[in-house]
PDB file of C-alpha atoms in Angstrom:
ATOM      1  CA  MET A   1      26.830  27.680  -4.808  1.00  0.00           C
ATOM      2  CA  ARG A   2      24.051  25.258  -5.741  1.00  0.00           C
ATOM      3  CA  VAL A   3      21.384  27.170  -7.665  1.00  0.00           C
ATOM      4  CA  LEU A   4      17.935  25.963  -8.667  1.00  0.00           C
ATOM      5  CA  VAL A   5      17.046  27.455 -12.074  1.00  0.00           C
ATOM      6  CA  THR A   6      13.327  27.241 -12.770  1.00  0.00           C
ATOM      7  CA  GLY A   7      12.744  27.306 -16.501  1.00  0.00           C
ATOM      8  CA  GLY A   8      16.367  26.251 -16.864  1.00  0.00           C
ATOM      9  CA  ALA A   9      15.809  24.533 -20.208  1.00  0.00           C
ATOM     10  CA  GLY A  10      14.155  27.578 -21.748  1.00  0.00           C
ATOM     11  CA  PHE A  11      15.448  30.527 -23.729  1.00  0.00           C
ATOM     12  CA  ILE A  12      16.928  32.684 -20.982  1.00  0.00           C
ATOM     13  CA  GLY A  13      17.160  29.941 -18.365  1.00  0.00           C
ATOM     14  CA  SER A  14      19.460  27.755 -20.462  1.00  0.00           C
ATOM     15  CA  HIS A  15      21.893  30.657 -20.857  1.00  0.00           C
ATOM     16  CA  VAL A  16      21.759  31.260 -17.095  1.00  0.00           C
ATOM     17  CA  VAL A  17      22.628  27.599 -16.517  1.00  0.00           C
ATOM     18  CA  GLU A  18      25.619  27.912 -18.851  1.00  0.00           C
ATOM     19  CA  ALA A  19      26.820  31.088 -17.121  1.00  0.00           C
ATOM     20  CA  LEU A  20      26.538  29.467 -13.682  1.00  0.00           C
ATOM     21  CA  THR A  21      28.405  26.358 -14.794  1.00  0.00           C
ATOM     22  CA  ALA A  22      31.169  28.408 -16.405  1.00  0.00           C
ATOM     23  CA  ARG A  23      31.637  30.284 -13.096  1.00  0.00           C
ATOM     24  CA  GLY A  24      31.961  26.993 -11.173  1.00  0.00           C
ATOM     25  CA  HIS A  25      28.495  26.923  -9.606  1.00  0.00           C
ATOM     26  CA  GLU A  26      26.182  23.909  -9.681  1.00  0.00           C
ATOM     27  CA  ALA A  27      22.981  24.568 -11.626  1.00  0.00           C
ATOM     28  CA  VAL A  28      19.915  22.429 -10.926  1.00  0.00           C
ATOM     29  CA  VAL A  29      17.465  22.622 -13.824  1.00  0.00           C
ATOM     30  CA  PHE A  30      13.752  22.555 -12.992  1.00  0.00           C
ATOM     31  CA  ASP A  31      11.758  22.688 -16.217  1.00  0.00           C
ATOM     32  CA  VAL A  32       8.751  20.923 -17.685  1.00  0.00           C
ATOM     33  CA  ARG A  33      10.646  20.683 -20.982  1.00  0.00           C
ATOM     34  CA  ASP A  34      13.046  18.243 -19.325  1.00  0.00           C
ATOM     35  CA  ASP A  35      10.619  16.649 -16.873  1.00  0.00           C
ATOM     36  CA  PRO A  36       6.799  16.884 -17.234  1.00  0.00           C
ATOM     37  CA  GLY A  37       6.554  16.577 -13.453  1.00  0.00           C
ATOM     38  CA  ALA A  38       8.684  19.671 -12.865  1.00  0.00           C
ATOM     39  CA  ASP A  39       5.783  22.066 -12.450  1.00  0.00           C
ATOM     40  CA  VAL A  40       6.543  25.109 -10.319  1.00  0.00           C
ATOM     41  CA  ARG A  41       2.877  25.118  -9.255  1.00  0.00           C
ATOM     42  CA  ASP A  42       3.223  21.703  -7.581  1.00  0.00           C
ATOM     43  CA  PRO A  43       4.383  22.027  -3.943  1.00  0.00           C
ATOM     44  CA  GLU A  44       5.771  18.489  -3.747  1.00  0.00           C
ATOM     45  CA  SER A  45       7.862  18.848  -6.916  1.00  0.00           C
ATOM     46  CA  VAL A  46       9.156  22.211  -5.739  1.00  0.00           C
ATOM     47  CA  ALA A  47      10.046  20.832  -2.297  1.00  0.00           C
ATOM     48  CA  ARG A  48      12.092  18.036  -3.853  1.00  0.00           C
ATOM     49  CA  ALA A  49      13.877  20.456  -6.177  1.00  0.00           C
ATOM     50  CA  LEU A  50      14.802  22.799  -3.309  1.00  0.00           C
ATOM     51  CA  ALA A  51      16.620  20.117  -1.299  1.00  0.00           C
ATOM     52  CA  GLY A  52      20.220  21.189  -0.745  1.00  0.00           C
ATOM     53  CA  VAL A  53      19.850  24.400  -2.741  1.00  0.00           C
ATOM     54  CA  ASP A  54      21.602  27.666  -1.760  1.00  0.00           C
ATOM     55  CA  ALA A  55      19.691  30.034  -4.044  1.00  0.00           C
ATOM     56  CA  VAL A  56      16.967  30.137  -6.696  1.00  0.00           C
ATOM     57  CA  CYS A  57      16.990  31.810 -10.083  1.00  0.00           C
ATOM     58  CA  HIS A  58      13.314  31.980 -11.083  1.00  0.00           C
ATOM     59  CA  GLN A  59      13.025  32.113 -14.876  1.00  0.00           C
ATOM     60  CA  ALA A  60       9.922  29.957 -15.392  1.00  0.00           C
ATOM     61  CA  ALA A  61       7.048  32.083 -16.710  1.00  0.00           C
ATOM     62  CA  MET A  62       4.443  32.491 -19.387  1.00  0.00           C
ATOM     63  CA  VAL A  63       5.657  35.482 -21.392  1.00  0.00           C
ATOM     64  CA  GLY A  64       4.507  37.920 -24.074  1.00  0.00           C
ATOM     65  CA  LEU A  65       1.413  40.006 -24.627  1.00  0.00           C
ATOM     66  CA  GLY A  66      -0.688  36.955 -25.520  1.00  0.00           C
ATOM     67  CA  ASN A  67      -4.337  37.169 -26.521  1.00  0.00           C
ATOM     68  CA  GLY A  68      -5.835  40.043 -24.579  1.00  0.00           C
ATOM     69  CA  VAL A  69      -7.588  38.629 -21.521  1.00  0.00           C
ATOM     70  CA  ASP A  70      -8.567  35.274 -23.034  1.00  0.00           C
ATOM     71  CA  ASP A  71      -5.496  33.634 -21.499  1.00  0.00           C
ATOM     72  CA  ALA A  72      -5.522  35.608 -18.245  1.00  0.00           C
ATOM     73  CA  ALA A  73      -6.111  32.520 -16.108  1.00  0.00           C
ATOM     74  CA  GLN A  74      -3.090  30.779 -17.646  1.00  0.00           C
ATOM     75  CA  TYR A  75      -0.850  33.780 -16.980  1.00  0.00           C
ATOM     76  CA  VAL A  76      -1.977  34.065 -13.370  1.00  0.00           C
ATOM     77  CA  SER A  77      -1.595  30.333 -12.798  1.00  0.00           C
ATOM     78  CA  ARG A  78       1.847  29.947 -14.313  1.00  0.00           C
ATOM     79  CA  ASN A  79       3.368  33.220 -13.163  1.00  0.00           C
ATOM     80  CA  ASP A  80       1.686  34.165  -9.902  1.00  0.00           C
ATOM     81  CA  LEU A  81       0.541  30.839  -8.481  1.00  0.00           C
ATOM     82  CA  GLY A  82       3.866  29.350  -9.528  1.00  0.00           C
ATOM     83  CA  THR A  83       5.806  32.075  -7.734  1.00  0.00           C
ATOM     84  CA  ALA A  84       3.630  31.756  -4.637  1.00  0.00           C
ATOM     85  CA  VAL A  85       4.269  28.014  -4.445  1.00  0.00           C
ATOM     86  CA  LEU A  86       7.985  28.580  -4.986  1.00  0.00           C
ATOM     87  CA  VAL A  87       8.464  31.194  -2.256  1.00  0.00           C
ATOM     88  CA  ALA A  88       6.373  29.145   0.180  1.00  0.00           C
ATOM     89  CA  GLY A  89       8.628  26.167  -0.501  1.00  0.00           C
ATOM     90  CA  MET A  90      11.723  28.318  -0.069  1.00  0.00           C
ATOM     91  CA  ALA A  91      10.449  29.571   3.276  1.00  0.00           C
ATOM     92  CA  ARG A  92       9.981  26.006   4.485  1.00  0.00           C
ATOM     93  CA  ALA A  93      13.342  24.826   3.076  1.00  0.00           C
ATOM     94  CA  GLY A  94      15.304  27.759   4.488  1.00  0.00           C
ATOM     95  CA  VAL A  95      16.503  28.992   1.093  1.00  0.00           C
ATOM     96  CA  ARG A  96      17.123  32.713   1.488  1.00  0.00           C
ATOM     97  CA  ARG A  97      18.231  34.082  -1.904  1.00  0.00           C
ATOM     98  CA  LEU A  98      16.021  34.523  -4.965  1.00  0.00           C
ATOM     99  CA  VAL A  99      16.698  36.227  -8.289  1.00  0.00           C
ATOM    100  CA  LEU A 100      13.495  36.840 -10.241  1.00  0.00           C
ATOM    101  CA  ALA A 101      13.106  37.252 -13.983  1.00  0.00           C
ATOM    102  CA  GLY A 102      11.250  40.544 -13.782  1.00  0.00           C
ATOM    103  CA  SER A 103      10.177  42.719 -16.685  1.00  0.00           C
ATOM    104  CA  MET A 104      10.085  46.333 -17.830  1.00  0.00           C
ATOM    105  CA  VAL A 105       6.381  45.814 -18.636  1.00  0.00           C
ATOM    106  CA  VAL A 106       5.560  46.695 -15.015  1.00  0.00           C
ATOM    107  CA  TYR A 107       6.085  50.371 -15.887  1.00  0.00           C
ATOM    108  CA  GLY A 108       3.496  50.540 -18.660  1.00  0.00           C
ATOM    109  CA  GLU A 109       4.539  53.483 -20.783  1.00  0.00           C
ATOM    110  CA  GLY A 110       8.057  54.803 -20.295  1.00  0.00           C
ATOM    111  CA  ARG A 111       9.144  58.256 -19.184  1.00  0.00           C
ATOM    112  CA  TYR A 112       7.809  61.297 -21.038  1.00  0.00           C
ATOM    113  CA  ASP A 113       8.547  65.010 -20.753  1.00  0.00           C
ATOM    114  CA  CYS A 114       6.082  67.767 -21.645  1.00  0.00           C
ATOM    115  CA  PRO A 115       7.550  71.199 -22.492  1.00  0.00           C
ATOM    116  CA  ARG A 116       4.985  72.811 -20.143  1.00  0.00           C
ATOM    117  CA  HIS A 117       4.325  70.236 -17.432  1.00  0.00           C
ATOM    118  CA  GLY A 118       7.634  68.402 -17.097  1.00  0.00           C
ATOM    119  CA  VAL A 119       7.544  64.654 -16.435  1.00  0.00           C
ATOM    120  CA  VAL A 120       4.050  63.280 -17.114  1.00  0.00           C
ATOM    121  CA  ARG A 121       2.430  59.860 -17.344  1.00  0.00           C
ATOM    122  CA  PRO A 122       0.048  59.561 -20.286  1.00  0.00           C
ATOM    123  CA  GLY A 123      -2.900  57.214 -19.901  1.00  0.00           C
ATOM    124  CA  PRO A 124      -3.526  54.118 -22.012  1.00  0.00           C
ATOM    125  CA  ARG A 125      -3.779  54.832 -25.721  1.00  0.00           C
ATOM    126  CA  ALA A 126      -7.289  54.877 -27.168  1.00  0.00           C
ATOM    127  CA  ALA A 127      -8.308  52.603 -30.033  1.00  0.00           C
ATOM    128  CA  ALA A 128      -9.743  55.599 -31.913  1.00  0.00           C
ATOM    129  CA  ASP A 129      -6.340  57.314 -31.877  1.00  0.00           C
ATOM    130  CA  LEU A 130      -4.526  54.185 -32.957  1.00  0.00           C
ATOM    131  CA  ASP A 131      -7.032  53.545 -35.760  1.00  0.00           C
ATOM    132  CA  ALA A 132      -6.329  57.066 -37.005  1.00  0.00           C
ATOM    133  CA  GLY A 133      -2.569  56.512 -36.925  1.00  0.00           C
ATOM    134  CA  ARG A 134      -2.025  58.723 -33.877  1.00  0.00           C
ATOM    135  CA  PHE A 135       0.445  56.478 -32.124  1.00  0.00           C
ATOM    136  CA  GLU A 136       2.338  58.965 -29.963  1.00  0.00           C
ATOM    137  CA  PRO A 137       0.784  59.611 -26.526  1.00  0.00           C
ATOM    138  CA  ALA A 138       0.061  63.265 -25.763  1.00  0.00           C
ATOM    139  CA  CYS A 139       0.382  65.251 -22.552  1.00  0.00           C
ATOM    140  CA  PRO A 140      -2.637  64.353 -20.375  1.00  0.00           C
ATOM    141  CA  PHE A 141      -2.911  68.001 -19.259  1.00  0.00           C
ATOM    142  CA  CYS A 142      -2.405  70.096 -22.392  1.00  0.00           C
ATOM    143  CA  GLY A 143      -2.279  67.627 -25.287  1.00  0.00           C
ATOM    144  CA  ALA A 144       1.228  68.681 -26.289  1.00  0.00           C
ATOM    145  CA  GLU A 145       3.686  66.405 -28.041  1.00  0.00           C
ATOM    146  CA  LEU A 146       5.899  64.536 -25.574  1.00  0.00           C
ATOM    147  CA  GLU A 147       9.585  63.703 -25.607  1.00  0.00           C
ATOM    148  CA  PRO A 148      10.303  60.080 -24.595  1.00  0.00           C
ATOM    149  CA  GLY A 149      13.147  59.403 -22.169  1.00  0.00           C
ATOM    150  CA  VAL A 150      14.551  56.541 -20.106  1.00  0.00           C
ATOM    151  CA  VAL A 151      12.705  55.123 -17.119  1.00  0.00           C
ATOM    152  CA  GLY A 152      14.342  54.400 -13.772  1.00  0.00           C
ATOM    153  CA  GLU A 153      13.457  51.790 -11.172  1.00  0.00           C
ATOM    154  CA  ASP A 154      11.783  54.348  -8.929  1.00  0.00           C
ATOM    155  CA  ALA A 155       9.118  55.163 -11.528  1.00  0.00           C
ATOM    156  CA  PRO A 156       5.621  54.108 -10.392  1.00  0.00           C
ATOM    157  CA  ALA A 157       4.349  50.786 -11.682  1.00  0.00           C
ATOM    158  CA  ASP A 158       1.503  50.973 -14.192  1.00  0.00           C
ATOM    159  CA  PRO A 159       0.955  47.533 -15.798  1.00  0.00           C
ATOM    160  CA  ARG A 160      -1.263  47.779 -18.884  1.00  0.00           C
ATOM    161  CA  ASN A 161      -1.958  44.176 -19.856  1.00  0.00           C
ATOM    162  CA  VAL A 162      -2.418  40.794 -18.194  1.00  0.00           C
ATOM    163  CA  TYR A 163       1.192  39.702 -18.553  1.00  0.00           C
ATOM    164  CA  ALA A 164       2.449  42.953 -17.048  1.00  0.00           C
ATOM    165  CA  THR A 165       0.051  42.596 -14.117  1.00  0.00           C
ATOM    166  CA  THR A 166       1.331  39.112 -13.329  1.00  0.00           C
ATOM    167  CA  LYS A 167       4.965  40.254 -13.482  1.00  0.00           C
ATOM    168  CA  LEU A 168       4.274  42.992 -10.939  1.00  0.00           C
ATOM    169  CA  THR A 169       2.451  40.502  -8.711  1.00  0.00           C
ATOM    170  CA  GLN A 170       5.501  38.236  -8.827  1.00  0.00           C
ATOM    171  CA  GLU A 171       7.584  41.071  -7.402  1.00  0.00           C
ATOM    172  CA  HIS A 172       5.070  41.669  -4.609  1.00  0.00           C
ATOM    173  CA  LEU A 173       5.131  37.976  -3.707  1.00  0.00           C
ATOM    174  CA  VAL A 174       8.933  37.914  -3.592  1.00  0.00           C
ATOM    175  CA  ALA A 175       8.959  41.090  -1.486  1.00  0.00           C
ATOM    176  CA  ALA A 176       6.524  39.498   0.982  1.00  0.00           C
ATOM    177  CA  TRP A 177       8.712  36.384   1.175  1.00  0.00           C
ATOM    178  CA  ALA A 178      11.838  38.480   1.770  1.00  0.00           C
ATOM    179  CA  ARG A 179      10.216  40.472   4.579  1.00  0.00           C
ATOM    180  CA  SER A 180       8.806  37.444   6.354  1.00  0.00           C
ATOM    181  CA  THR A 181      11.927  35.278   6.117  1.00  0.00           C
ATOM    182  CA  GLY A 182      14.807  37.759   6.034  1.00  0.00           C
ATOM    183  CA  GLY A 183      15.586  36.557   2.538  1.00  0.00           C
ATOM    184  CA  VAL A 184      17.311  38.495  -0.233  1.00  0.00           C
ATOM    185  CA  GLY A 185      15.187  39.156  -3.311  1.00  0.00           C
ATOM    186  CA  ILE A 186      16.413  40.720  -6.554  1.00  0.00           C
ATOM    187  CA  SER A 187      14.179  41.383  -9.544  1.00  0.00           C
ATOM    188  CA  LEU A 188      15.951  41.912 -12.851  1.00  0.00           C
ATOM    189  CA  ARG A 189      13.491  43.880 -14.956  1.00  0.00           C
ATOM    190  CA  TYR A 190      14.423  42.579 -18.380  1.00  0.00           C
ATOM    191  CA  HIS A 191      13.906  44.759 -21.396  1.00  0.00           C
ATOM    192  CA  ASN A 192      13.562  43.191 -24.851  1.00  0.00           C
ATOM    193  CA  VAL A 193      15.775  40.103 -24.615  1.00  0.00           C
ATOM    194  CA  TYR A 194      16.872  38.411 -27.857  1.00  0.00           C
ATOM    195  CA  GLY A 195      19.452  35.887 -28.962  1.00  0.00           C
ATOM    196  CA  PRO A 196      20.064  32.187 -29.655  1.00  0.00           C
ATOM    197  CA  ARG A 197      17.322  29.701 -28.638  1.00  0.00           C
ATOM    198  CA  MET A 198      14.620  32.371 -28.699  1.00  0.00           C
ATOM    199  CA  PRO A 199      11.204  30.728 -29.307  1.00  0.00           C
ATOM    200  CA  ARG A 200       9.758  30.950 -32.805  1.00  0.00           C
ATOM    201  CA  ASP A 201       6.324  31.050 -34.419  1.00  0.00           C
ATOM    202  CA  THR A 202       4.225  31.721 -31.331  1.00  0.00           C
ATOM    203  CA  PRO A 203       2.104  34.717 -30.289  1.00  0.00           C
ATOM    204  CA  TYR A 204       4.022  34.686 -27.009  1.00  0.00           C
ATOM    205  CA  ALA A 205       7.408  35.259 -28.647  1.00  0.00           C
ATOM    206  CA  GLY A 206       9.135  38.617 -28.689  1.00  0.00           C
ATOM    207  CA  VAL A 207       9.103  40.862 -31.714  1.00  0.00           C
ATOM    208  CA  ALA A 208      12.675  39.915 -32.678  1.00  0.00           C
ATOM    209  CA  ALA A 209      11.676  36.243 -32.902  1.00  0.00           C
ATOM    210  CA  LEU A 210       8.565  37.057 -34.937  1.00  0.00           C
ATOM    211  CA  PHE A 211      10.621  39.059 -37.426  1.00  0.00           C
ATOM    212  CA  ARG A 212      13.241  36.344 -37.756  1.00  0.00           C
ATOM    213  CA  SER A 213      10.585  33.666 -38.271  1.00  0.00           C
ATOM    214  CA  ALA A 214       9.064  35.698 -41.093  1.00  0.00           C
ATOM    215  CA  LEU A 215      12.456  36.133 -42.749  1.00  0.00           C
ATOM    216  CA  ALA A 216      13.141  32.394 -42.454  1.00  0.00           C
ATOM    217  CA  ARG A 217       9.951  31.815 -44.450  1.00  0.00           C
ATOM    218  CA  GLY A 218      11.089  34.298 -47.066  1.00  0.00           C
ATOM    219  CA  GLU A 219       8.514  36.848 -45.941  1.00  0.00           C
ATOM    220  CA  ALA A 220       8.975  40.520 -45.088  1.00  0.00           C
ATOM    221  CA  PRO A 221       8.829  41.353 -41.371  1.00  0.00           C
ATOM    222  CA  ARG A 222       5.551  43.116 -40.597  1.00  0.00           C
ATOM    223  CA  VAL A 223       6.210  46.148 -38.426  1.00  0.00           C
ATOM    224  CA  PHE A 224       3.239  47.428 -36.425  1.00  0.00           C
ATOM    225  CA  GLU A 225       2.308  51.081 -35.960  1.00  0.00           C
ATOM    226  CA  ASP A 226       4.825  53.289 -37.807  1.00  0.00           C
ATOM    227  CA  GLY A 227       7.911  51.363 -36.677  1.00  0.00           C
ATOM    228  CA  ARG A 228       9.163  54.219 -34.510  1.00  0.00           C
ATOM    229  CA  GLN A 229       8.383  52.580 -31.166  1.00  0.00           C
ATOM    230  CA  ARG A 230      11.477  52.804 -28.971  1.00  0.00           C
ATOM    231  CA  ARG A 231      12.727  49.731 -27.134  1.00  0.00           C
ATOM    232  CA  ASP A 232      15.926  48.523 -25.486  1.00  0.00           C
ATOM    233  CA  PHE A 233      17.098  45.258 -27.055  1.00  0.00           C
ATOM    234  CA  VAL A 234      19.489  43.366 -24.779  1.00  0.00           C
ATOM    235  CA  HIS A 235      21.332  40.158 -25.664  1.00  0.00           C
ATOM    236  CA  VAL A 236      20.485  36.999 -23.750  1.00  0.00           C
ATOM    237  CA  ARG A 237      24.108  36.354 -22.729  1.00  0.00           C
ATOM    238  CA  ASP A 238      24.227  39.796 -21.139  1.00  0.00           C
ATOM    239  CA  VAL A 239      21.013  38.977 -19.279  1.00  0.00           C
ATOM    240  CA  ALA A 240      22.511  35.688 -18.077  1.00  0.00           C
ATOM    241  CA  ALA A 241      25.557  37.608 -16.838  1.00  0.00           C
ATOM    242  CA  ALA A 242      23.240  39.969 -14.937  1.00  0.00           C
ATOM    243  CA  ASN A 243      21.642  36.973 -13.219  1.00  0.00           C
ATOM    244  CA  LEU A 244      25.065  35.722 -12.176  1.00  0.00           C
ATOM    245  CA  SER A 245      25.957  39.142 -10.770  1.00  0.00           C
ATOM    246  CA  ALA A 246      22.681  39.255  -8.835  1.00  0.00           C
ATOM    247  CA  LEU A 247      23.174  35.778  -7.380  1.00  0.00           C
ATOM    248  CA  GLU A 248      26.670  36.634  -6.171  1.00  0.00           C
ATOM    249  CA  ALA A 249      25.982  40.181  -4.949  1.00  0.00           C
ATOM    250  CA  GLU A 250      25.933  41.394  -1.384  1.00  0.00           C
ATOM    251  CA  ALA A 251      22.405  42.594  -0.564  1.00  0.00           C
ATOM    252  CA  ALA A 252      20.377  43.642   2.443  1.00  0.00           C
ATOM    253  CA  PRO A 253      18.194  40.850   3.884  1.00  0.00           C
ATOM    254  CA  GLY A 254      14.452  41.281   4.114  1.00  0.00           C
ATOM    255  CA  THR A 255      14.155  43.331   0.943  1.00  0.00           C
ATOM    256  CA  LEU A 256      13.400  43.121  -2.765  1.00  0.00           C
ATOM    257  CA  THR A 257      15.612  45.273  -4.982  1.00  0.00           C
ATOM    258  CA  ALA A 258      14.680  45.882  -8.610  1.00  0.00           C
ATOM    259  CA  TYR A 259      17.191  46.504 -11.374  1.00  0.00           C
ATOM    260  CA  ASN A 260      16.471  47.521 -14.946  1.00  0.00           C
ATOM    261  CA  THR A 261      18.341  45.139 -17.242  1.00  0.00           C
ATOM    262  CA  GLY A 262      18.843  46.676 -20.664  1.00  0.00           C
ATOM    263  CA  SER A 263      21.629  47.550 -23.057  1.00  0.00           C
ATOM    264  CA  GLY A 264      21.248  51.277 -22.406  1.00  0.00           C
ATOM    265  CA  VAL A 265      21.063  51.994 -26.159  1.00  0.00           C
ATOM    266  CA  PRO A 266      17.504  52.523 -27.456  1.00  0.00           C
ATOM    267  CA  HIS A 267      16.504  51.380 -30.942  1.00  0.00           C
ATOM    268  CA  THR A 268      13.204  51.531 -32.764  1.00  0.00           C
ATOM    269  CA  VAL A 269      11.256  48.431 -33.755  1.00  0.00           C
ATOM    270  CA  GLY A 270      11.739  49.503 -37.362  1.00  0.00           C
ATOM    271  CA  GLU A 271      15.505  49.569 -36.868  1.00  0.00           C
ATOM    272  CA  LEU A 272      15.346  46.073 -35.405  1.00  0.00           C
ATOM    273  CA  ALA A 273      13.402  44.775 -38.409  1.00  0.00           C
ATOM    274  CA  GLY A 274      15.776  46.455 -40.833  1.00  0.00           C
ATOM    275  CA  ALA A 275      18.886  45.092 -39.110  1.00  0.00           C
ATOM    276  CA  LEU A 276      17.541  41.551 -39.102  1.00  0.00           C
ATOM    277  CA  ALA A 277      16.396  41.765 -42.737  1.00  0.00           C
ATOM    278  CA  ALA A 278      19.848  42.967 -43.780  1.00  0.00           C
ATOM    279  CA  ALA A 279      21.597  40.250 -41.763  1.00  0.00           C
ATOM    280  CA  CYS A 280      19.317  37.551 -43.192  1.00  0.00           C
ATOM    281  CA  GLY A 281      19.475  38.874 -46.756  1.00  0.00           C
ATOM    282  CA  GLY A 282      15.674  38.801 -46.694  1.00  0.00           C
ATOM    283  CA  PRO A 283      12.907  41.104 -47.866  1.00  0.00           C
ATOM    284  CA  GLU A 284      12.731  44.658 -46.569  1.00  0.00           C
ATOM    285  CA  PRO A 285      10.321  45.191 -43.648  1.00  0.00           C
ATOM    286  CA  VAL A 286       6.767  46.357 -44.314  1.00  0.00           C
ATOM    287  CA  VAL A 287       5.265  48.969 -41.993  1.00  0.00           C
ATOM    288  CA  THR A 288       1.600  48.000 -41.593  1.00  0.00           C
ATOM    289  CA  GLY A 289       0.023  50.531 -39.230  1.00  0.00           C
ATOM    290  CA  GLU A 290      -1.515  47.635 -37.265  1.00  0.00           C
ATOM    291  CA  TYR A 291      -1.385  47.705 -33.476  1.00  0.00           C
ATOM    292  CA  ARG A 292      -2.016  45.728 -30.319  1.00  0.00           C
ATOM    293  CA  LEU A 293      -4.242  47.604 -27.892  1.00  0.00           C
ATOM    294  CA  GLY A 294      -2.404  46.413 -24.766  1.00  0.00           C
ATOM    295  CA  ASP A 295       0.983  47.483 -26.087  1.00  0.00           C
ATOM    296  CA  VAL A 296       2.846  50.664 -25.142  1.00  0.00           C
ATOM    297  CA  ARG A 297       4.540  53.200 -27.389  1.00  0.00           C
ATOM    298  CA  HIS A 298       7.990  53.755 -25.882  1.00  0.00           C
ATOM    299  CA  ILE A 299       9.773  51.989 -23.032  1.00  0.00           C
ATOM    300  CA  THR A 300      13.537  52.153 -22.619  1.00  0.00           C
ATOM    301  CA  ALA A 301      15.688  51.547 -19.580  1.00  0.00           C
ATOM    302  CA  ASP A 302      18.018  53.427 -17.330  1.00  0.00           C
ATOM    303  CA  SER A 303      20.217  50.518 -16.257  1.00  0.00           C
ATOM    304  CA  SER A 304      22.767  52.611 -14.373  1.00  0.00           C
ATOM    305  CA  ARG A 305      21.742  51.169 -10.984  1.00  0.00           C
ATOM    306  CA  LEU A 306      22.609  47.648 -12.103  1.00  0.00           C
ATOM    307  CA  ARG A 307      25.962  48.822 -13.418  1.00  0.00           C
ATOM    308  CA  ALA A 308      26.819  50.859 -10.338  1.00  0.00           C
ATOM    309  CA  GLU A 309      25.671  48.454  -7.618  1.00  0.00           C
ATOM    310  CA  LEU A 310      26.393  45.046  -9.163  1.00  0.00           C
ATOM    311  CA  GLY A 311      29.227  45.934 -11.532  1.00  0.00           C
ATOM    312  CA  TRP A 312      27.411  44.535 -14.561  1.00  0.00           C
ATOM    313  CA  GLU A 313      28.160  45.733 -18.084  1.00  0.00           C
ATOM    314  CA  PRO A 314      26.519  44.548 -21.322  1.00  0.00           C
ATOM    315  CA  ALA A 315      29.110  43.065 -23.680  1.00  0.00           C
ATOM    316  CA  VAL A 316      27.176  42.394 -26.913  1.00  0.00           C
ATOM    317  CA  SER A 317      26.478  45.347 -29.214  1.00  0.00           C
ATOM    318  CA  PHE A 318      23.197  45.677 -31.114  1.00  0.00           C
ATOM    319  CA  GLU A 319      24.980  45.247 -34.448  1.00  0.00           C
ATOM    320  CA  ASP A 320      26.952  42.146 -33.425  1.00  0.00           C
ATOM    321  CA  GLY A 321      23.957  40.645 -31.661  1.00  0.00           C
ATOM    322  CA  MET A 322      21.677  41.048 -34.666  1.00  0.00           C
ATOM    323  CA  ARG A 323      24.199  39.424 -36.996  1.00  0.00           C
ATOM    324  CA  GLU A 324      24.519  36.465 -34.645  1.00  0.00           C
ATOM    325  CA  PHE A 325      20.778  36.215 -34.045  1.00  0.00           C
ATOM    326  CA  ALA A 326      20.023  36.152 -37.774  1.00  0.00           C
ATOM    327  CA  GLY A 327      21.763  32.795 -38.104  1.00  0.00           C
ATOM    328  CA  ALA A 328      21.175  31.382 -34.625  1.00  0.00           C
ATOM    329  CA  GLN A 329      19.150  28.288 -33.813  1.00  0.00           C
TER     330      GLN A 329
END
């Protein structure tokens, strides 16, 4: 299979290219890092890249929480306009399989259970609560303390920042393409991906990269809130393997299917910082109480659908992955 990998020179994309090549597929890299003219927003460049392609693995995106709404236009341009140009080009070229780098951010907060009201969806956290150190969302009906759980793909979408909004729009665009062309669309809703080649020293990097950058400078990782935020940290090679499974899977035409892509083992942000500090031999993390207003408290995945339907299993444990990541380039 000849597969166009947008963002194929980037963090996740480069691992996808390696996984495809190892399986005997031909990977075609489309990335501005390799070629300044390879802009997914340019119809002519996209048309040339799609020539002779059997499928597309769409990894190119502007990621991370960013700077509030100041960079909203950049997110919409790179993520949504780029995806629109890509699917339009695929429709014209007759390419009928697309795997999208989706994200768990489309859910907003994760799943919560109230002892009185069952499963509830708390609203966005208020700055006054966060300033006072009240980080845990409460039941929207009775104010009771909630128990966080894992979120499944059928949970309603509730994007709570600009990046999350653009990731949900990408899915809608792919779904529209699939319906109109009979194509097969799969969105892998990545959880917190980490591993070798992760970007450093940028506000758009993930928390694992920010912690490792601090440790490389000899500084203590600064952990926001109280460090008890729950996340699912999944290794980049496992994510690349999920992309390979999605590209090779049998799927119904004319649909978009979403799959949570996480390790299935939740860890707190504080645990992540502590594991990296220990692996790097660096300073102990410092819990600061700071926060980002567009962030969510807990979001962890139920990835059983991906395992059951595509036969995917994560292979890298949190402990092994953190030791490798501490010394990775």
